[in-house]
PDB file of C-alpha atoms in Angstrom:
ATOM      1  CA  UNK A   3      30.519  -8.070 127.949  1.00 84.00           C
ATOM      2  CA  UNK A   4      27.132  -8.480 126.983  1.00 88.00           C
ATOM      3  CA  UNK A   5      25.735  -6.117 129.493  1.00 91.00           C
ATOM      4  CA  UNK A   6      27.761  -3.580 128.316  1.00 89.00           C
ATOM      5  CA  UNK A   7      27.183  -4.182 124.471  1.00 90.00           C
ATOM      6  CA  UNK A   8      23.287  -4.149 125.332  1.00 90.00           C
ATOM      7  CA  UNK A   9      23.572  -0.646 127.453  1.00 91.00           C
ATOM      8  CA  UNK A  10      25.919   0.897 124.797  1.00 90.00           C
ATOM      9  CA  UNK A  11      23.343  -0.295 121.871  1.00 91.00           C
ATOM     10  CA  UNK A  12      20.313   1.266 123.964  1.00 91.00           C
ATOM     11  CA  UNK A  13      21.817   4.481 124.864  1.00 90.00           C
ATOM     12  CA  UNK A  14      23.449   4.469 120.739  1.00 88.00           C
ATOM     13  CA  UNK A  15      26.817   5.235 122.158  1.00 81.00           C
ATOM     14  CA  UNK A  16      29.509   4.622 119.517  1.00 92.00           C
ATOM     15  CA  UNK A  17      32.495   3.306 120.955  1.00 94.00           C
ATOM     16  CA  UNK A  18      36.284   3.124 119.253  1.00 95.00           C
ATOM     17  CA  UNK A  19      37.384  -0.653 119.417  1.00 95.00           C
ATOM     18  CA  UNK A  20      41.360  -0.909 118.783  1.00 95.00           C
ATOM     19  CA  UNK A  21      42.647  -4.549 119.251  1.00 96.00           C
ATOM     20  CA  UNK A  22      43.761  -7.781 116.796  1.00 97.00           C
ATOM     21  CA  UNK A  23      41.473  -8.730 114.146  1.00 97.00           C
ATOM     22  CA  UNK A  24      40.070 -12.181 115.454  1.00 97.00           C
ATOM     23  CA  UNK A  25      39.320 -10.125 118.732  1.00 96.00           C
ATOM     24  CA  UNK A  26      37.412  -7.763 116.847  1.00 97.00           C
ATOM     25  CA  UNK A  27      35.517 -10.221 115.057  1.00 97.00           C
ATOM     26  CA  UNK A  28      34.507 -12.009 118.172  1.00 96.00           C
ATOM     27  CA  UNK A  29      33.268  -8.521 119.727  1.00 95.00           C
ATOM     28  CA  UNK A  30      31.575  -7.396 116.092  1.00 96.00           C
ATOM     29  CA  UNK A  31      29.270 -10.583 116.235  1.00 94.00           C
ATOM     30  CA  UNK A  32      28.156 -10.210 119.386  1.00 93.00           C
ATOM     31  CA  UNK A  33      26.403  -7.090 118.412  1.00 93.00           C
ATOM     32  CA  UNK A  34      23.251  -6.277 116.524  1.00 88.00           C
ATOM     33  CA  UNK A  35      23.635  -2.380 115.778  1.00 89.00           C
ATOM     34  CA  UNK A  36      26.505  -1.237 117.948  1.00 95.00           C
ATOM     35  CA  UNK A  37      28.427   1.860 116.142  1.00 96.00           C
ATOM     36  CA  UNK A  38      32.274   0.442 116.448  1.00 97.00           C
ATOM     37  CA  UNK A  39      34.655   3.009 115.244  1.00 97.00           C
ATOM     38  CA  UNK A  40      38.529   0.927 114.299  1.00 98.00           C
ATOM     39  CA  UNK A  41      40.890   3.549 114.278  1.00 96.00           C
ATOM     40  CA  UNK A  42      43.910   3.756 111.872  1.00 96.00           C
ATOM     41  CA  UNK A  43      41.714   1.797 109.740  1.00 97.00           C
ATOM     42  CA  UNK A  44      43.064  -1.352 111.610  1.00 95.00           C
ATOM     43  CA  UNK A  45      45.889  -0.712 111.110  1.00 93.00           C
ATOM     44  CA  UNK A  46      47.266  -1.387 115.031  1.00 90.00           C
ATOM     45  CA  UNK A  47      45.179  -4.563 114.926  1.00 93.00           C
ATOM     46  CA  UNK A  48      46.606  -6.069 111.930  1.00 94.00           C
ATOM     47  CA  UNK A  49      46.578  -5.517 108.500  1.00 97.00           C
ATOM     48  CA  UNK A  50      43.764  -2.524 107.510  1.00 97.00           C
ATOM     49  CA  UNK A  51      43.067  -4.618 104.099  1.00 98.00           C
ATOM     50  CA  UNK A  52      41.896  -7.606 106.382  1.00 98.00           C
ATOM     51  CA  UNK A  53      40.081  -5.184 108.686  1.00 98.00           C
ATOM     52  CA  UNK A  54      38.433  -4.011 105.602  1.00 98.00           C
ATOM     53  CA  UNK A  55      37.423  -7.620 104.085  1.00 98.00           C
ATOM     54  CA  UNK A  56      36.231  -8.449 107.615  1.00 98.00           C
ATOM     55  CA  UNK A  57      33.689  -5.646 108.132  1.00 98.00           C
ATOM     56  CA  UNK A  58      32.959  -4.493 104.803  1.00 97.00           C
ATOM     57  CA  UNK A  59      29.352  -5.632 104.958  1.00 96.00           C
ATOM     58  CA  UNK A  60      28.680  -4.705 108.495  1.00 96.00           C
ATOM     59  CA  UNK A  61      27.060  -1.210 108.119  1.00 95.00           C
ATOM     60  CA  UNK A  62      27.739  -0.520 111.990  1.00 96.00           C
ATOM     61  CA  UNK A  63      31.529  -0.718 111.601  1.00 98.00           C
ATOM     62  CA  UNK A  64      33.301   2.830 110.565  1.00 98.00           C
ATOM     63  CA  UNK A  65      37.179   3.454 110.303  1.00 98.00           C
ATOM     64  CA  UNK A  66      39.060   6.343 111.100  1.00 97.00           C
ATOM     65  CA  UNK A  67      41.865   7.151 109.136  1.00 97.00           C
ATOM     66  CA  UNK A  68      44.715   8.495 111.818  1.00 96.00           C
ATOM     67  CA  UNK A  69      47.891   7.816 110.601  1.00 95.00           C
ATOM     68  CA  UNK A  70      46.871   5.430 107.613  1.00 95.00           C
ATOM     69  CA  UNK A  71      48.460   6.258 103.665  1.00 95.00           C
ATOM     70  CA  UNK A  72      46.512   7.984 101.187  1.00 96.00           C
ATOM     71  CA  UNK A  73      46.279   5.540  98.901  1.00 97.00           C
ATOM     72  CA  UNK A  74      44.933   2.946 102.010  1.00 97.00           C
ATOM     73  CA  UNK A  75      42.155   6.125 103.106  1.00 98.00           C
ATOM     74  CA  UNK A  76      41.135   5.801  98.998  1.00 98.00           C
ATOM     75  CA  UNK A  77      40.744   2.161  98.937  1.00 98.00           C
ATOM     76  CA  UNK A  78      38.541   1.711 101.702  1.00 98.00           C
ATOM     77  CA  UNK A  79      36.451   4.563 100.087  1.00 98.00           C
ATOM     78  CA  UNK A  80      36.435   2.822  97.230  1.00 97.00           C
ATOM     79  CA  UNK A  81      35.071  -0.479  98.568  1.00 97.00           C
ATOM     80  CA  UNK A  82      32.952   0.584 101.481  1.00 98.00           C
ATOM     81  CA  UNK A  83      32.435   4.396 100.533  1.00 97.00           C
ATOM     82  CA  UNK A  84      33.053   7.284 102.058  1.00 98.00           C
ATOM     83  CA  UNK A  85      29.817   7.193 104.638  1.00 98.00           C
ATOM     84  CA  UNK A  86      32.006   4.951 107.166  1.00 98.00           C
ATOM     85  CA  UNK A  87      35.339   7.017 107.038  1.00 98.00           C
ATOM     86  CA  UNK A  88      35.616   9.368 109.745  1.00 98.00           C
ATOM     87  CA  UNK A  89      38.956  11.957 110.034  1.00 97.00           C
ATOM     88  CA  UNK A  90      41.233  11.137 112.940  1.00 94.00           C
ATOM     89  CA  UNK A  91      44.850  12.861 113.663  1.00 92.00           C
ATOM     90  CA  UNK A  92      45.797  10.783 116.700  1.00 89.00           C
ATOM     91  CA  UNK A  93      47.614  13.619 118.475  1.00 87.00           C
ATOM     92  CA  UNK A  94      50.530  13.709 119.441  1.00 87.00           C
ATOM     93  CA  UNK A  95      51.443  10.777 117.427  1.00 87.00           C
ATOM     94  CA  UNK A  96      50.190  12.219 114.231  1.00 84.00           C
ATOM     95  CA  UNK A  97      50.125  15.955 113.426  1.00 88.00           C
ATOM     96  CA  UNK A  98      46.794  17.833 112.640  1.00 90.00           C
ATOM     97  CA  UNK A  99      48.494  19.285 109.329  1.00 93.00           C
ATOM     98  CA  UNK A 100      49.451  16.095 107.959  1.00 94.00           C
ATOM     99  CA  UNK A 101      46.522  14.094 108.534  1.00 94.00           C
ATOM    100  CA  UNK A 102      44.114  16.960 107.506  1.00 95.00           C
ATOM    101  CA  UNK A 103      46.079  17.614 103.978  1.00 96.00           C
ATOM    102  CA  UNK A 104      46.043  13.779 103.398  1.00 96.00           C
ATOM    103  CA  UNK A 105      42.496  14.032 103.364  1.00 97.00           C
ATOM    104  CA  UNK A 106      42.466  17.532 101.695  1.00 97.00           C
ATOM    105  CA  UNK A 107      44.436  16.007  99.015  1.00 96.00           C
ATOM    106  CA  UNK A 108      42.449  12.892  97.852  1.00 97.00           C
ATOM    107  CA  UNK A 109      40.536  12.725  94.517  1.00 96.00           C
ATOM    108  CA  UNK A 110      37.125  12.475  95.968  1.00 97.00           C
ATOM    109  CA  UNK A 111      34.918  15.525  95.902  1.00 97.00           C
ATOM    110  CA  UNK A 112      34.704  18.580  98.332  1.00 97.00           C
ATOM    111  CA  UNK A 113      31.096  17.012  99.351  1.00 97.00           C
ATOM    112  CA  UNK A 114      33.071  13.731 100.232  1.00 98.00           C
ATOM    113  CA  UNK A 115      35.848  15.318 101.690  1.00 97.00           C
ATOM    114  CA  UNK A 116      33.433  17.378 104.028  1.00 97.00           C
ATOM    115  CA  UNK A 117      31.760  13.819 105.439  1.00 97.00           C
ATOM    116  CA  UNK A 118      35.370  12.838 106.173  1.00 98.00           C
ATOM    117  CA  UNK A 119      36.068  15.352 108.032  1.00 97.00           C
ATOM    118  CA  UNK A 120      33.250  16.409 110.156  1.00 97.00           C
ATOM    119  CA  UNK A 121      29.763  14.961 108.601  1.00 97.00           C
ATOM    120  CA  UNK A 122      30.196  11.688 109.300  1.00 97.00           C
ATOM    121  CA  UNK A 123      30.964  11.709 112.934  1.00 95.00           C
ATOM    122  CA  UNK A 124      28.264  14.415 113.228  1.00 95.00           C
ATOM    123  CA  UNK A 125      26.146  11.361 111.323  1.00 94.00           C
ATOM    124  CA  UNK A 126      27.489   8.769 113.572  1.00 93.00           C
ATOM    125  CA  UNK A 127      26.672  10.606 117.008  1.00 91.00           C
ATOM    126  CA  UNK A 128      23.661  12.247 116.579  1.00 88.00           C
ATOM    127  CA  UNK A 129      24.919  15.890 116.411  1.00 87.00           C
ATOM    128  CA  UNK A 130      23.178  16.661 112.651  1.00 78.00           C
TER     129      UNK A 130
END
């Protein structure tokens, strides 16, 4: 495991990390600036709240907010902002309309909205 954290910090090569919470804690410390996306904001690992408690001060931990509520997406941006929040649908078992209006629809700016949905991850892998 630590080879492959070491290659995938040299090469900056975010990686989406779905499992329990302790697991991801384990995996989290061994790093020193891996990009870790948790998708559903956790919410397949556990409770997203606890996800959120657990990694709220590690800058190199972002969320993705496939098939999590509104008013979970809103809390996270409210306690870790909206610079770690990156869109996901999780096709087929969420619907590109639904998870795009839930983030279309949440009282946070247009400028926000637009890091959600597309700056972020542009951010996150070098693409801006």
């Amino acid at each position: 495991m630590e080879e492959f954290i070491e290659s995938s910090e040299g090469i900056d090569l975010p990686i989406v990390f779905e499992e329990e919470l302790a697991f991801t804690e384990a995996f989290v410390r061994q790093t020193k600036n891996l990009k870790i996306i948790i998708p559903h904001l956790g919410m397949l690992g556990g409770n997203p709240m606890d996800f959120l408690r657990a990694f709220k001060g590690r800058e190199n931990v972002y969320f993705d907010t496939a098939l999590a509520g509104s008013d979970t997406v809103m809390k996270f941006i409210e306690r870790i902002g909206h610079e770690r929040i990156l869109f996901g649908s999780d096709i087929p078992f969420g619907t590109m309309r639904r998870e795009l209006e839930k983030i279309l629809s949440l009282t946070v700016g247009d400028d926000k909205k637009e890091c959600l949905l597309s700056k972020n991850l542009k951010r996150l892998t070098g693409l801006t």
